[in-house]
Amino acid sequence: MSSLLNKNFLVRTLSGAGLLVIVLGAVLWSPFSMLVLMAVLMAGSLTEFFRIARLKGARPLVAYPVVIGLSALTLAFAVQTGRCPAPAFALLLPMIFALFVAELYRRHENPLGNVCWELGGLVYIALPFALLATIPLRGACSAGSSYVPGDMLAIIFIVWANDVGAYLAGSLFGRHRLFERISPKKSWEGFAGGVLCAVAVGWLYGLYAGPGDTAHGLLWSGAGLVVAVVGVLGDLVESMLKRSAGLKDSGNSIPGHGGFLDRFDALILAVPFVYAYFAIFAYICVLSGGPVGAVAG
């Protein structure tokens, strides 16, 4: 038993290190390698999501919603980098509504359920990855504008810091269950440890991104708090989906970690909230005439 546990720990550690290298390399290399990374994570996560749907008795389309999600990601990238105008997003409308039309020809006994799963996947998974891909972009890359991956990596590392802090604090001090019905191992002590680590990483990045600017540190500390709280909820939501389908892992794409959803569930739910957090901050700065330091750029 001990050797088995050591082997699993080794596999988990090595695959985690490999994943870290891939994510860092893709995000830092160029905006296009970052786009490819987001496309792979989105397609993999959507496929796992629809696998859960099929285990629940639904029969959603898989390939076509993935195409819609990748189209949304590509359009978001193209618009943000100035390669096509914002009205190009209108192309997504007929693609999305064609999901309803497709059910006319599939003759499945629960067409509404299929469409709900398809739309749910696009909102729950495709939208967050599309938003995340726009964070490091600043204007048209082809025109020589900067590509700023720091903010994107900061959000990812805050999520991971929250996971590590929650695991360590929960293992050492965990006594009071956080949400036993869905995740028996999570504790309030672990939650507190995760929040502290996430806020600390946010604070450090804020001071790094805005040297000597305490306000910037506070801004990113707030982002750390948002990510920590919503990230835990993201983990619980994914656990709820898996539990409803009788699954332990959403997939086996990442050895020792399960599937894409298992590894990125917290990030997926956190991104829309932290994006809104920075967008609201930017709006307040515009109204007050102050500097805009928002991620939404």
XYZ file of N, CA and C in Angstrom, residues 39-184:
438
model
N -7.139 26.768 -26.509
C -7.990 25.943 -27.371
C -7.974 24.484 -26.917
N -6.801 23.971 -26.570
C -6.688 22.575 -26.115
C -7.434 22.390 -24.799
N -7.235 23.310 -23.865
C -7.904 23.196 -22.560
C -9.417 23.303 -22.706
N -9.867 24.195 -23.578
C -11.300 24.351 -23.790
C -11.899 23.107 -24.420
N -11.286 22.611 -25.485
C -11.824 21.436 -26.177
C -11.843 20.222 -25.249
N -10.773 20.038 -24.488
C -10.725 18.911 -23.571
C -11.766 19.012 -22.472
N -11.936 20.201 -21.917
C -12.910 20.404 -20.845
C -14.332 20.228 -21.347
N -14.630 20.754 -22.533
C -15.966 20.587 -23.102
C -16.284 19.123 -23.374
N -15.308 18.399 -23.896
C -15.518 16.977 -24.182
C -15.838 16.218 -22.897
N -15.127 16.515 -21.818
C -15.392 15.863 -20.536
C -16.760 16.263 -19.984
N -17.125 17.511 -20.160
C -18.433 17.983 -19.695
C -19.560 17.230 -20.397
N -19.424 17.047 -21.700
C -20.463 16.337 -22.454
C -20.443 14.832 -22.155
N -19.311 14.325 -21.724
C -19.257 12.934 -21.273
C -20.123 12.764 -20.021
N -20.048 13.724 -19.119
C -20.897 13.687 -17.926
C -22.365 13.727 -18.336
N -22.678 14.572 -19.324
C -24.063 14.676 -19.799
C -24.557 13.331 -20.330
N -23.732 12.627 -21.059
C -24.146 11.336 -21.631
C -24.338 10.284 -20.538
N -23.519 10.352 -19.501
C -23.699 9.433 -18.378
C -24.995 9.724 -17.630
N -25.503 10.948 -17.752
C -26.765 11.323 -17.117
C -27.960 11.041 -18.018
N -27.723 10.436 -19.180
C -28.813 10.052 -20.067
C -29.109 11.029 -21.177
N -28.428 12.166 -21.211
C -28.607 13.134 -22.297
C -27.758 12.714 -23.498
N -28.048 13.293 -24.638
C -27.284 13.002 -25.848
C -26.926 14.310 -26.562
N -26.164 15.163 -25.900
C -25.806 16.433 -26.541
C -24.811 16.218 -27.679
N -24.840 17.117 -28.633
C -23.790 17.136 -29.641
C -22.465 17.430 -28.945
N -21.387 16.944 -29.503
C -20.068 17.191 -28.915
C -19.208 18.035 -29.847
N -19.014 17.555 -31.066
C -18.102 18.240 -31.983
C -18.567 19.656 -32.304
N -19.863 19.816 -32.578
C -20.335 21.143 -32.986
C -20.240 22.184 -31.864
N -20.658 21.893 -30.623
C -20.442 22.875 -29.553
C -18.961 23.198 -29.331
N -18.086 22.205 -29.509
C -16.661 22.482 -29.396
C -16.222 23.463 -30.483
N -16.757 23.287 -31.694
C -16.455 24.221 -32.788
C -16.936 25.634 -32.432
N -18.124 25.735 -31.846
C -18.637 27.047 -31.438
C -17.719 27.666 -30.389
N -17.316 26.865 -29.402
C -16.431 27.372 -28.363
C -15.102 27.841 -28.920
N -14.507 27.062 -29.809
C -13.234 27.452 -30.418
C -13.404 28.689 -31.294
N -14.569 28.821 -31.936
C -14.838 30.012 -32.742
C -14.928 31.250 -31.855
N -15.588 31.108 -30.697
C -15.683 32.223 -29.758
C -14.301 32.622 -29.260
N -13.477 31.631 -28.948
C -12.113 31.897 -28.489
C -11.309 32.623 -29.563
N -11.387 32.127 -30.791
C -10.633 32.727 -31.890
C -11.107 34.147 -32.182
N -12.418 34.360 -32.173
C -12.951 35.701 -32.406
C -12.540 36.666 -31.304
N -12.587 36.202 -30.058
C -12.164 37.061 -28.946
C -10.712 37.477 -29.118
N -9.878 36.528 -29.512
C -8.463 36.816 -29.754
C -8.302 37.790 -30.913
N -9.018 37.535 -32.006
C -8.886 38.366 -33.204
C -9.381 39.791 -32.960
N -10.485 39.929 -32.243
C -11.017 41.270 -31.946
C -10.080 42.015 -31.009
N -9.609 41.343 -29.965
C -8.748 41.991 -28.985
C -7.414 42.415 -29.586
N -6.938 41.677 -30.585
C -5.665 42.026 -31.222
C -5.850 42.886 -32.467
N -7.072 43.307 -32.735
C -7.315 44.215 -33.841
C -7.342 43.565 -35.210
N -7.446 42.239 -35.237
C -7.442 41.545 -36.518
C -8.808 41.504 -37.186
N -9.858 41.752 -36.436
C -11.188 41.871 -37.019
C -12.032 42.742 -36.090
N -13.072 43.380 -36.621
C -13.881 44.299 -35.810
C -14.793 43.543 -34.840
N -15.217 44.227 -33.802
C -16.074 43.635 -32.778
C -17.379 43.057 -33.333
N -17.995 43.679 -34.366
C -19.235 43.081 -34.904
C -19.082 41.658 -35.416
N -17.844 41.180 -35.557
C -17.631 39.797 -36.003
C -18.211 38.800 -35.005
N -18.390 39.237 -33.753
C -19.001 38.348 -32.765
C -20.415 37.939 -33.169
N -21.038 38.721 -34.046
C -22.389 38.373 -34.506
C -22.425 37.028 -35.221
N -21.278 36.594 -35.729
C -21.217 35.299 -36.405
C -21.560 34.149 -35.451
N -21.360 34.378 -34.164
C -21.641 33.328 -33.192
C -23.139 33.090 -33.019
N -23.956 34.109 -33.271
C -25.393 33.993 -33.017
C -26.049 32.880 -33.837
N -25.904 32.869 -35.179
C -26.519 31.760 -35.934
C -25.924 30.412 -35.573
N -24.642 30.380 -35.212
C -24.016 29.117 -34.833
C -24.654 28.561 -33.561
N -24.923 29.442 -32.593
C -25.518 28.999 -31.328
C -26.966 28.562 -31.530
N -27.735 29.356 -32.258
C -29.150 29.029 -32.436
C -29.358 27.820 -33.345
N -28.332 27.483 -34.118
C -28.421 26.269 -34.934
C -28.470 25.008 -34.071
N -28.073 25.133 -32.795
C -28.174 23.991 -31.877
C -29.627 23.541 -31.728
N -30.548 24.516 -31.698
C -31.971 24.185 -31.593
C -32.463 23.508 -32.869
N -32.018 24.026 -34.007
C -32.445 23.475 -35.289
C -31.937 22.042 -35.444
N -30.727 21.795 -34.962
C -30.141 20.464 -35.114
C -30.990 19.386 -34.455
N -31.673 19.735 -33.361
C -32.490 18.742 -32.662
C -33.706 18.299 -33.488
N -34.102 19.111 -34.469
C -35.199 18.702 -35.341
C -34.865 17.421 -36.095
N -33.599 17.226 -36.409
C -33.182 16.125 -37.261
C -32.563 14.962 -36.478
N -32.346 15.157 -35.173
C -31.716 14.105 -34.386
C -32.748 13.125 -33.810
N -33.968 13.581 -33.627
C -35.068 12.742 -33.173
C -34.790 12.091 -31.814
N -34.148 12.833 -30.940
C -33.905 12.315 -29.600
C -35.102 12.619 -28.710
N -35.348 11.769 -27.728
C -36.545 11.906 -26.901
C -36.501 13.116 -25.966
N -35.315 13.690 -25.741
C -35.206 14.845 -24.845
C -34.406 15.960 -25.515
N -34.949 16.579 -26.566
C -34.200 17.608 -27.305
C -33.854 18.821 -26.457
N -34.781 19.240 -25.587
C -34.511 20.414 -24.757
C -33.357 20.151 -23.795
N -33.326 18.955 -23.237
C -32.223 18.595 -22.346
C -30.882 18.630 -23.064
N -30.849 18.145 -24.299
C -29.610 18.174 -25.069
C -29.123 19.596 -25.294
N -30.043 20.476 -25.695
C -29.671 21.866 -25.959
C -29.210 22.549 -24.670
N -29.862 22.239 -23.563
C -29.472 22.850 -22.283
C -28.054 22.450 -21.891
N -27.713 21.182 -22.103
C -26.357 20.752 -21.822
C -25.354 21.446 -22.751
N -25.708 21.579 -24.023
C -24.807 22.230 -24.977
C -24.583 23.697 -24.629
N -25.671 24.409 -24.333
C -25.545 25.816 -23.960
C -24.828 25.951 -22.616
N -25.124 25.008 -21.708
C -24.449 25.038 -20.413
C -22.951 24.886 -20.552
N -22.517 24.012 -21.446
C -21.090 23.837 -21.677
C -20.436 25.087 -22.237
N -21.138 25.763 -23.137
C -20.585 26.984 -23.730
C -20.453 28.094 -22.695
N -21.450 28.220 -21.817
C -21.404 29.263 -20.787
C -20.403 28.912 -19.699
N -20.448 27.664 -19.255
C -19.645 27.229 -18.112
C -18.165 27.080 -18.459
N -17.849 26.681 -19.692
C -16.463 26.375 -20.038
C -15.909 27.282 -21.135
N -16.629 27.396 -22.260
C -16.086 28.151 -23.394
C -15.926 29.630 -23.062
N -16.923 30.225 -22.424
C -16.858 31.658 -22.098
C -15.673 31.995 -21.194
N -15.450 31.268 -20.080
C -14.289 31.589 -19.244
C -12.953 31.492 -19.970
N -12.769 30.471 -20.809
C -11.500 30.362 -21.523
C -11.343 31.484 -22.548
N -12.438 31.890 -23.181
C -12.368 33.007 -24.124
C -11.999 34.297 -23.399
N -12.584 34.518 -22.209
C -12.239 35.695 -21.413
C -10.778 35.642 -20.975
N -10.350 34.481 -20.511
C -8.974 34.343 -20.027
C -7.965 34.645 -21.130
N -8.275 34.248 -22.361
C -7.347 34.455 -23.475
C -7.174 35.930 -23.818
N -8.136 36.771 -23.464
C -8.018 38.198 -23.792
C -7.230 38.971 -22.744
N -7.017 38.387 -21.569
C -6.391 39.136 -20.471
C -4.977 39.613 -20.794
N -4.106 38.798 -21.401
C -2.749 39.295 -21.655
C -2.594 40.113 -22.932
N -3.678 40.367 -23.629
C -3.589 41.063 -24.909
C -3.814 42.558 -24.728
N -3.041 43.335 -25.418
C -3.181 44.785 -25.379
C -3.167 45.323 -26.810
N -4.339 45.424 -27.409
C -4.412 45.982 -28.755
C -3.951 45.006 -29.816
N -3.594 45.518 -30.962
C -3.239 44.686 -32.117
C -1.790 44.234 -32.026
N -1.578 42.931 -31.807
C -0.218 42.399 -31.738
C 0.512 42.599 -33.059
N -0.235 42.510 -34.163
C 0.390 42.665 -35.475
C 0.914 44.076 -35.682
N 0.367 45.026 -34.924
C 0.816 46.409 -35.065
C 1.959 46.726 -34.107
N 2.449 45.700 -33.401
C 3.592 45.904 -32.523
C 3.223 46.206 -31.091
N 1.974 46.125 -30.723
C 1.572 46.384 -29.361
C 2.052 45.253 -28.458
N 2.061 45.533 -27.172
C 2.649 44.585 -26.239
C 1.733 43.410 -25.960
N 2.374 42.303 -25.668
C 1.684 41.115 -25.162
C 2.129 40.973 -23.714
N 1.176 41.052 -22.783
C 1.499 41.127 -21.357
C 0.951 39.887 -20.651
N 1.729 38.808 -20.569
C 1.221 37.566 -19.996
C 1.191 37.552 -18.468
N 1.791 38.553 -17.825
C 1.907 38.548 -16.379
C 0.578 38.453 -15.651
N -0.398 39.246 -16.088
C -1.697 39.242 -15.410
C -2.380 37.880 -15.505
N -2.284 37.275 -16.670
C -2.888 35.957 -16.869
C -2.219 34.918 -15.975
N -0.879 34.912 -15.955
C -0.158 33.966 -15.123
C -0.431 34.217 -13.643
N -0.597 35.493 -13.276
C -0.882 35.814 -11.876
C -2.194 35.172 -11.436
N -3.210 35.248 -12.278
C -4.504 34.644 -11.941
C -4.367 33.133 -11.813
N -3.631 32.523 -12.746
C -3.428 31.074 -12.699
C -2.685 30.674 -11.429
N -1.626 31.430 -11.089
C -0.847 31.098 -9.898
C -1.623 31.365 -8.618
N -2.496 32.360 -8.625
C -3.347 32.593 -7.457
C -4.265 31.398 -7.234
N -4.821 30.868 -8.324
C -5.672 29.673 -8.217
C -4.879 28.505 -7.651
N -3.675 28.289 -8.176
C -2.860 27.179 -7.695
C -2.406 27.399 -6.255
N -2.077 28.646 -5.897
C -1.697 28.945 -4.509
C -2.856 28.662 -3.567
N -4.053 28.964 -4.016
C -5.239 28.669 -3.219
C -5.380 27.163 -3.010
N -5.156 26.380 -4.065
C -5.237 24.922 -3.965
C -4.198 24.374 -2.979
N -2.958 24.848 -3.116
C -1.875 24.356 -2.257
C -2.115 24.756 -0.807
N -2.493 26.021 -0.594
C -2.747 26.488 0.765
C -3.885 25.742 1.423
N -4.944 25.488 0.648
C -6.095 24.757 1.186
C -5.716 23.318 1.516
N -4.910 22.685 0.661
C -4.502 21.301 0.900
C -3.637 21.190 2.162
N -2.650 22.086 2.279
C -1.750 22.016 3.432
C -2.477 22.342 4.733
N -3.239 23.423 4.744
C -3.956 23.808 5.961
C -5.002 22.769 6.327
N -5.687 22.235 5.317
C -6.692 21.214 5.581
C -6.079 19.937 6.131
N -4.909 19.545 5.588
C -4.242 18.329 6.054
C -3.742 18.470 7.481
N -3.265 19.668 7.840
C -2.681 19.881 9.161
C -3.715 20.228 10.228
N -4.702 21.044 9.851
C -5.604 21.590 10.864
C -7.081 21.294 10.603
N -7.393 20.636 9.486
C -8.789 20.460 9.106
C -9.603 19.682 10.128
N -10.639 20.310 10.635
C -11.532 19.675 11.602
C -13.000 19.867 11.232
N -13.338 21.031 10.740
C -14.728 21.383 10.479
C -15.012 21.311 8.985
N -15.967 20.462 8.602
C -16.262 20.232 7.192
C -16.883 21.464 6.545
N -16.414 21.743 5.335
C -16.891 22.916 4.595
C -18.194 22.625 3.858
N -18.244 21.510 3.130
C -19.428 21.156 2.339
C -19.456 19.646 2.211
N -19.749 18.979 3.322
C -19.589 17.531 3.396
C -20.463 16.780 2.402
N -21.602 17.319 2.054
C -22.513 16.634 1.134
C -21.866 16.421 -0.238
N -21.032 17.350 -0.665
C -20.400 17.275 -1.986
C -18.950 16.832 -1.897
N -18.210 17.377 -0.938
C -16.783 17.084 -0.832
C -16.423 16.861 0.639
N -16.430 15.608 1.102
C -16.226 15.311 2.525
C -14.869 15.744 3.073
